[in-house]
XYZ file of C-alpha atoms in Angstrom:
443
model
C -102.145 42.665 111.184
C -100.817 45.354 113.800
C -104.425 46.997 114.531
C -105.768 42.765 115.133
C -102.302 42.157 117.262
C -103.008 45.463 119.117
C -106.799 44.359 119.617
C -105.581 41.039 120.958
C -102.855 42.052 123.075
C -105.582 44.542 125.029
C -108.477 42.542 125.071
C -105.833 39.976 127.426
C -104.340 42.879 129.691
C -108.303 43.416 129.880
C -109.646 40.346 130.182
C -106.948 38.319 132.668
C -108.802 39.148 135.766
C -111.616 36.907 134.162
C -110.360 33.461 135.326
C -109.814 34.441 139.175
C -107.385 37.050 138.338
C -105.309 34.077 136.095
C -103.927 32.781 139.096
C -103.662 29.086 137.877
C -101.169 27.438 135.804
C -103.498 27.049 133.207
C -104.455 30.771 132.929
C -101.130 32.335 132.611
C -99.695 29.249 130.401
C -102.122 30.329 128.156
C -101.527 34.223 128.406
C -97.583 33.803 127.686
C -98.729 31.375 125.274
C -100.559 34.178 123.243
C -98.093 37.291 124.284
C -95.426 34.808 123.072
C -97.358 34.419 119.608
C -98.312 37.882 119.570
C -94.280 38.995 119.922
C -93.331 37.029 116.888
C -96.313 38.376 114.889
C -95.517 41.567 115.476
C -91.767 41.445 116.267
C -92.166 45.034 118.072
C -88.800 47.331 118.575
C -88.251 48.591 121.937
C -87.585 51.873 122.198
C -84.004 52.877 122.859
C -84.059 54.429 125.844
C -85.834 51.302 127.800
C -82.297 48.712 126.686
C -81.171 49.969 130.138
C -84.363 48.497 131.691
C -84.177 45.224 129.302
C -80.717 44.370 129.990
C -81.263 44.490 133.743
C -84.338 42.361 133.386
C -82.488 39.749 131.006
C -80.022 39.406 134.053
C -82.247 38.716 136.422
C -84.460 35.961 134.086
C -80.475 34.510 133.613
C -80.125 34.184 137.178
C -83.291 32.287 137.644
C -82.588 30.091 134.685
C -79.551 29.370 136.420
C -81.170 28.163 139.681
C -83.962 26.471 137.826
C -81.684 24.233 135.679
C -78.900 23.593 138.448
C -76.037 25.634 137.052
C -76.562 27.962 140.122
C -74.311 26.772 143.186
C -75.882 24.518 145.294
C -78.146 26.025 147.668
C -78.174 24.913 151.779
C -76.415 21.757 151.516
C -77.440 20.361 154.712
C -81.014 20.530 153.405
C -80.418 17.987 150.944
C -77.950 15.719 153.068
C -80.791 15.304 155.745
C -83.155 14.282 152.553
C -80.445 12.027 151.522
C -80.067 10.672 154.763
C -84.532 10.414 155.376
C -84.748 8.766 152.332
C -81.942 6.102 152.295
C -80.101 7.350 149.137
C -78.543 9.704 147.109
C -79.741 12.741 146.673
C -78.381 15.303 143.942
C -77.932 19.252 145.781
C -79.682 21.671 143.730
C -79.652 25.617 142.843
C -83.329 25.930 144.432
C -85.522 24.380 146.847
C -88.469 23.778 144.149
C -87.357 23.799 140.533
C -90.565 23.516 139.485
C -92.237 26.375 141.339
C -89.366 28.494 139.922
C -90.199 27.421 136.081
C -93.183 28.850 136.609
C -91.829 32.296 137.765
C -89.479 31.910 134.827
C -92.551 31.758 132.632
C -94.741 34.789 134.083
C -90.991 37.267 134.189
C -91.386 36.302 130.559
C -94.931 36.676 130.603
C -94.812 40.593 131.864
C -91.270 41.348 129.589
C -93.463 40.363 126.973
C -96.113 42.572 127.870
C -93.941 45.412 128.571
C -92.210 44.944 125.506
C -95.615 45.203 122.921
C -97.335 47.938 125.251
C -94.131 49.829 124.834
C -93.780 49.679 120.992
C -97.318 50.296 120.890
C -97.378 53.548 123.281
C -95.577 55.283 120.345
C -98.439 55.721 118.352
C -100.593 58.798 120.315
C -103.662 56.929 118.751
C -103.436 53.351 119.751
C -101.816 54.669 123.322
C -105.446 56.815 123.913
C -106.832 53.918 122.811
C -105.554 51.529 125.226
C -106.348 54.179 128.246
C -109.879 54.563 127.295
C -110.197 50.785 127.587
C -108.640 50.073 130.306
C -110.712 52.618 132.350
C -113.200 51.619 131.327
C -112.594 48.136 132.036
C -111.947 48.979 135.464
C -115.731 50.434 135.840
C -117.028 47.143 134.005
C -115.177 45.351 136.690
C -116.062 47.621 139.540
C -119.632 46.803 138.083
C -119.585 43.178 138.433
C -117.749 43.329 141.603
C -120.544 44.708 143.362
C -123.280 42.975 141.580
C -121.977 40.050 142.486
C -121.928 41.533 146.482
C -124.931 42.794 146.487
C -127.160 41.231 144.104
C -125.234 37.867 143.111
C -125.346 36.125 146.795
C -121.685 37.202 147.138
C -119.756 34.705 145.044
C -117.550 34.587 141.992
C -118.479 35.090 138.488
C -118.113 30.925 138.334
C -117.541 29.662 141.774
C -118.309 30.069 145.411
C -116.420 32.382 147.436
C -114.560 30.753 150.293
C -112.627 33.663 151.263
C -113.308 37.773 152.171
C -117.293 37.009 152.616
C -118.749 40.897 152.759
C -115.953 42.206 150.805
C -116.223 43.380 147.297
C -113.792 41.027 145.450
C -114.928 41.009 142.025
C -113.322 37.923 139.681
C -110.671 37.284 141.986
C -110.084 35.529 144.941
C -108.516 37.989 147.295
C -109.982 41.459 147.664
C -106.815 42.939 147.511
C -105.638 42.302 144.100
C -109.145 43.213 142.743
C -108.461 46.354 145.112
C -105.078 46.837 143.443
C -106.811 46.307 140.244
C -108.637 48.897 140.315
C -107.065 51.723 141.751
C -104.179 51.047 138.212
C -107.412 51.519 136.081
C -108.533 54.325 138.097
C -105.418 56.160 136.975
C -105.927 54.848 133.534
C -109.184 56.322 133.316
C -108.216 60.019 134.866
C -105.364 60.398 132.002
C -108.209 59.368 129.836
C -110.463 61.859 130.806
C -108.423 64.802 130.412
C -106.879 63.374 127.307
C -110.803 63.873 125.952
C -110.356 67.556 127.894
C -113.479 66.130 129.958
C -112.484 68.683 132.650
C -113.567 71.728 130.408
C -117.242 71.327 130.435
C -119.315 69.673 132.997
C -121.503 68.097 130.253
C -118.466 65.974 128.623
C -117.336 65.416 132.409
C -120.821 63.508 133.339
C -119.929 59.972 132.360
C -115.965 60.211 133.207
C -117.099 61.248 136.921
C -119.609 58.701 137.110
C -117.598 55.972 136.049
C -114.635 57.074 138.815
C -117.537 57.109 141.162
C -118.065 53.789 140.728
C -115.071 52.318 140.708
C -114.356 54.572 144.226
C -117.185 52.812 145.755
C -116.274 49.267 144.391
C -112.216 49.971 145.877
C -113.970 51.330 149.107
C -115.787 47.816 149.613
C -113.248 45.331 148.697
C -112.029 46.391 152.627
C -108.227 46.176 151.362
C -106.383 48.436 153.894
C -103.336 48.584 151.416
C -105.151 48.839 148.349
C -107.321 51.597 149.115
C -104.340 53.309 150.294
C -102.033 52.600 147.436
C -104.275 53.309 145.020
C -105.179 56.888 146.725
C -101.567 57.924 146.535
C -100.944 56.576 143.120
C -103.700 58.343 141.817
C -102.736 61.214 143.122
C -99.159 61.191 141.480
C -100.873 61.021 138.389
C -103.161 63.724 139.087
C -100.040 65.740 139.891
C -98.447 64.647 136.874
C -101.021 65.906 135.180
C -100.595 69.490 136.019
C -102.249 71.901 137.827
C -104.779 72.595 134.664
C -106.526 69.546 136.146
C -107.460 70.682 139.687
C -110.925 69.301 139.824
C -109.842 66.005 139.844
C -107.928 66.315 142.819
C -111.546 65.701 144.018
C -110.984 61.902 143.628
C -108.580 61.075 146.045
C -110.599 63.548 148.381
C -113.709 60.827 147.782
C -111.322 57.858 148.850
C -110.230 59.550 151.981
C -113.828 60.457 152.689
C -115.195 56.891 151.868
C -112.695 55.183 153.524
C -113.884 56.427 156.780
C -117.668 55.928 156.548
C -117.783 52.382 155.038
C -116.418 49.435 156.743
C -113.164 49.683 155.866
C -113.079 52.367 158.873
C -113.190 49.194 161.337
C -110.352 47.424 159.573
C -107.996 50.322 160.152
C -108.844 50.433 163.337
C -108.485 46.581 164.384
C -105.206 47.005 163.086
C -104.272 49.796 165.402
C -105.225 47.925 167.735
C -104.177 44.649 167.020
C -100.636 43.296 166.099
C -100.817 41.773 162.000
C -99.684 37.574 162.264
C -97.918 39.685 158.921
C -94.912 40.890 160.879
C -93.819 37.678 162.401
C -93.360 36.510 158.896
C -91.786 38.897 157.949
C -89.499 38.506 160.973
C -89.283 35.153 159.541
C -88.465 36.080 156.197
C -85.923 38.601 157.018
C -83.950 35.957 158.999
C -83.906 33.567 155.692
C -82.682 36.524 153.942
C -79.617 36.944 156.295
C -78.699 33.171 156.030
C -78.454 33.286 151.911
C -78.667 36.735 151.155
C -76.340 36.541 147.764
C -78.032 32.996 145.929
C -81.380 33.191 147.496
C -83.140 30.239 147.750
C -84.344 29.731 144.561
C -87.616 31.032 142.814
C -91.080 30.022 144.105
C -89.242 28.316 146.928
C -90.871 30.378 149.883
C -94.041 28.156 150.815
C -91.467 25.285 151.580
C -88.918 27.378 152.949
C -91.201 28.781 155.338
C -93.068 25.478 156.259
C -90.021 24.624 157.550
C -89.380 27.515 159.620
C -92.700 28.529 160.272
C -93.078 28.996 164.052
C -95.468 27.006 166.066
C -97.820 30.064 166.861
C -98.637 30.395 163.075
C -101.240 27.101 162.091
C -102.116 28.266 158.998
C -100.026 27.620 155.797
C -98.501 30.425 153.955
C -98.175 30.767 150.230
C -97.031 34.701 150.150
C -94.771 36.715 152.917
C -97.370 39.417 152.094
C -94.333 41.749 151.612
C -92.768 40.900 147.440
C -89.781 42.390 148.338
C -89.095 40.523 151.604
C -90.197 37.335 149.539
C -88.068 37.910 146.343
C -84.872 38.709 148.437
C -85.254 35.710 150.404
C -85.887 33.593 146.672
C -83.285 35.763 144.364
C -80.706 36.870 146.700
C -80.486 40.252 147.085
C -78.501 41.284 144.232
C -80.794 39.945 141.924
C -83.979 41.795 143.896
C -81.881 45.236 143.246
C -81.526 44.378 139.455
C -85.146 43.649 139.409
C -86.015 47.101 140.861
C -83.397 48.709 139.119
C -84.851 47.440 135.651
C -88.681 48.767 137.366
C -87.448 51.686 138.421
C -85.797 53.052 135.042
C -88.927 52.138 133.554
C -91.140 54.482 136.098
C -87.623 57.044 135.553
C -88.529 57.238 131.850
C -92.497 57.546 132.048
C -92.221 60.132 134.799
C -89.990 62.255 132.521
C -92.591 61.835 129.899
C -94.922 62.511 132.154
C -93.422 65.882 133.374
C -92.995 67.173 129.342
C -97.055 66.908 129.192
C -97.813 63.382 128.544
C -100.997 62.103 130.275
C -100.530 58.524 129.121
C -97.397 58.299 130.796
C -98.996 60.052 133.886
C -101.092 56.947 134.353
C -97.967 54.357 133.827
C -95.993 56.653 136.305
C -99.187 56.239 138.513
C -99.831 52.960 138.749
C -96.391 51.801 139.242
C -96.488 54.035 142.174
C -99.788 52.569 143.193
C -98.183 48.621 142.565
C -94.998 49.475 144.601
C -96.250 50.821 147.529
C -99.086 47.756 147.734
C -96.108 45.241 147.156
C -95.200 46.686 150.667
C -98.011 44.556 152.267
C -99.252 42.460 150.059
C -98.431 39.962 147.314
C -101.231 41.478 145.106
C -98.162 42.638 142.355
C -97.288 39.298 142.193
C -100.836 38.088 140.904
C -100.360 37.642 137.086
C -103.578 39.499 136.050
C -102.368 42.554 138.241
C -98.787 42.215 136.984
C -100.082 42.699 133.246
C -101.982 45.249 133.933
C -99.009 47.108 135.535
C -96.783 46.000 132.881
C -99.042 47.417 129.944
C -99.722 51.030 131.680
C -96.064 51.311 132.233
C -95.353 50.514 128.751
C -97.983 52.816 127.218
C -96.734 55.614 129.376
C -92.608 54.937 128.174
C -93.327 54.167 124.984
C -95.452 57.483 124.975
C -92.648 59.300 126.821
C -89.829 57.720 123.941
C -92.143 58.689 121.153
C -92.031 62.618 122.329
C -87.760 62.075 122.817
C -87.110 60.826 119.227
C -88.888 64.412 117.496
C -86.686 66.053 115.622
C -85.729 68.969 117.785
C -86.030 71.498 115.389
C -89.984 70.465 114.862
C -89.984 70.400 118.680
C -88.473 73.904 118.324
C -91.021 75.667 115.906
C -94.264 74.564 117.756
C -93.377 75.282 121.158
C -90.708 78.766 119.951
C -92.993 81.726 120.521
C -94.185 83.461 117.399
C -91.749 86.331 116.546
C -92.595 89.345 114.660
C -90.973 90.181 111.266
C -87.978 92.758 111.725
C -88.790 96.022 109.964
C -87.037 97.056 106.589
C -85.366 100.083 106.929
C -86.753 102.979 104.486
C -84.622 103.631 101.295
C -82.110 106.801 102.099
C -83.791 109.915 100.798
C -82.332 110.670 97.600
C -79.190 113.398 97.076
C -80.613 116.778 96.547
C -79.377 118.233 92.894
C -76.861 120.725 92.216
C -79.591 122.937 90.975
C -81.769 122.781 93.992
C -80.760 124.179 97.136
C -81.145 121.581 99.938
């Protein structure tokens, strides 16, 4: 039952990206819907040194309970008298803006916790963890595949749809190039802990199909054109190259190839129209920020922002906006800020356990440490962490790499102690005294 469970639980993490990166209420219904039955099959123990990270989380899922069902204070009063007073009646104040947006961020916190949660219990075992980095590598070059098939050769579209959106951009099954960038570059650390976990980087031979594969997924994170997400993924691959150890030089290679393709592909004229240009980006973040100041303890409630901001969207911004393109900005201005801090806080002991893992020799939780790196720095500019595809995909590699990193912290320090003691040599016996010379015998 664990090896099906373990099966199951990858083949999602794997396979989420397939219905446009499970972006749609019926996609990730379904995914807690099987990470919820997969948790009570299995009914995993976290590891011990994670509560920290659990507790923190569990707060933060309380507080937006608590604005979803009301028991919150009431959030910008005059909000709801002047829909009291539009609509000719009473009109009960609530916790959030949109309790109904915020159920569904209830659902996907749960959704990743759950994730976590398995990945973690299942990062213990050194088997099952390789196992889940080989195939999420190499998932990364099946979806770096279809990506640009579907440029190149497909008429630029989506496995099951047209594209509307990033025409000439490699996008793969999602929507937005930058979560398929952001995609990627997470399974491009997944699949360089994977190759030196096979010790491809000893002969050039086993090497072949590893470099290959990270060839193609460079040229597929190149294309999508994501600014952010080529950039985030360079430096999070990097940290795991680094936490790798210096035995693994030649790969350093890889983020050389990112730099270099970045500037001969079209992503080159990107950078540079935003040099030049000023991004519509910081006015709403300018936006955001002042929200934040106005409620920055209750927030306005979860999955409020598109209404917040279509009411203080200013005039020289026509479009609508779903995402302040900056997570943090957004989920200060949603949580309040104490509740963003317990957020990170929970994230950040998680990344605080893998890269101690990491540092003892792990390569699994190299690639956790990695792509949480990689996820963090693209949150920055993006919403792409937000996606629920990307967000599983972040919350499995993380818990491989802690569980991994908890597994090596529970040894028994005294077999820790013989294999990594240096072999000592036996101690000499003495030689017997020579024997008393007789009374007969002169000496």
């Amino acid at each position: 039952m664990e090896r099906v469970a373990f099966r199951a639980g990858l083949a999602l993490v794997v396979l989420a990206p397939l219905p446009l990166g499970a972006n749609r209420p019926w996609a990730w219904s379904l995914l807690a819907l099987a990470l919820g039955l997969l948790l009570v099959a299995v009914r995993p123990a976290l590891p011990r040194p994670l509560w920290p990270a659990a507790a923190l989380w569990v707060a933060v899922l309380g507080w937006v309970a608590a604005q979803v069902t009301g028991v919150a204070p009431p959030v910008r009063p005059e909000v709801w008298a002047r829909a009291a007073a539009a609509l000719g009646q009473g009109v009960a104040a609530g916790a959030s803006l949109d309790a109904d947006a915020g159920r569904a961020v209830l659902l996907r916190l749960m959704m990743a916790a759950g994730c976590f949660w398995l990945f973690a219990a299942w990062g213990t075992s050194r088997r099952r963890s390789a196992s889940a980095l080989r195939v999420i590598g190499w998932a990364a070059v099946a979806w770096a595949v279809l990506g640009l098939v579907l440029l190149t050769a497909g008429g630029d579209r989506l496995p099951f749809a047209e594209k509307t959106r990033h025409l000439g951009a490699a996008t793969g099954p999602f929507p937005n190039r930058n979560t398929f960038a952001l995609w990627l570059g997470m399974g491009l650390c997944a699949l360089a802990a994977a190759a030196v976990q096979v010790e491809a980087h000893r002969r050039w031979t086993r090497a072949a199909p590893w470099a290959a594969g990270a060839a193609v997924v460079l040229v597929a994170l190149v294309l999508t054109q994501s600014r952010a997400g080529t950039l985030a993924a360079g430096i999070g691959l990097a940290v795991t190259l680094a936490l790798l150890g210096r035995r693994r030089w030649m790969l350093l290679a890889v983020p050389a190839g990112v730099l270099a393709l970045a500037f001969l592909t079209p992503l080159e004229t990107r950078l540079a129209a935003t040099a030049e240009a000023p991004l519509p980006r910081l006015t709403v973040w300018a936006v955001t920020l002042e929200g934040i100041l106005a409620a920055p303890w209750r927030g306005i409630g979860a999955g409020a922002f598109p209404d917040a901001f279509a009411a203080a969207r200013p005039r020289a911004l026509l479009q609508p906006w779903h995402y302040a393109h900056q997570a943090y900005l957004e989920l200060a201005w949603e949580l309040g800020v104490p509740a963003l801090l317990a957020l990170l806080a929970a994230i950040g002991w998680a990344v605080a356990v893998a890269s101690r893992g990491a540092l003892r020799g792990s390569t699994t939780a190299a690639a956790g440490a990695g792509a949480a790196v990689a996820a963090g720095l693209h949150g920055l500019a993006d919403f792409s962490p937000q996606i629920p595809a990307a967000a599983l995909l972040l919350a499995g590699l993380l818990g491989l790499g802690c569980g991994r990193a908890c597994a090596a912290e529970v040894r028994p320090r005294r077999a820790i102690a013989g294999r990594c003691a240096p072999a000592q040599r036996p101690r000499p016996t003495p030689a017997p005294p020579d024997p008393a010379p007789s009374p007969g015998r002169r000496a």
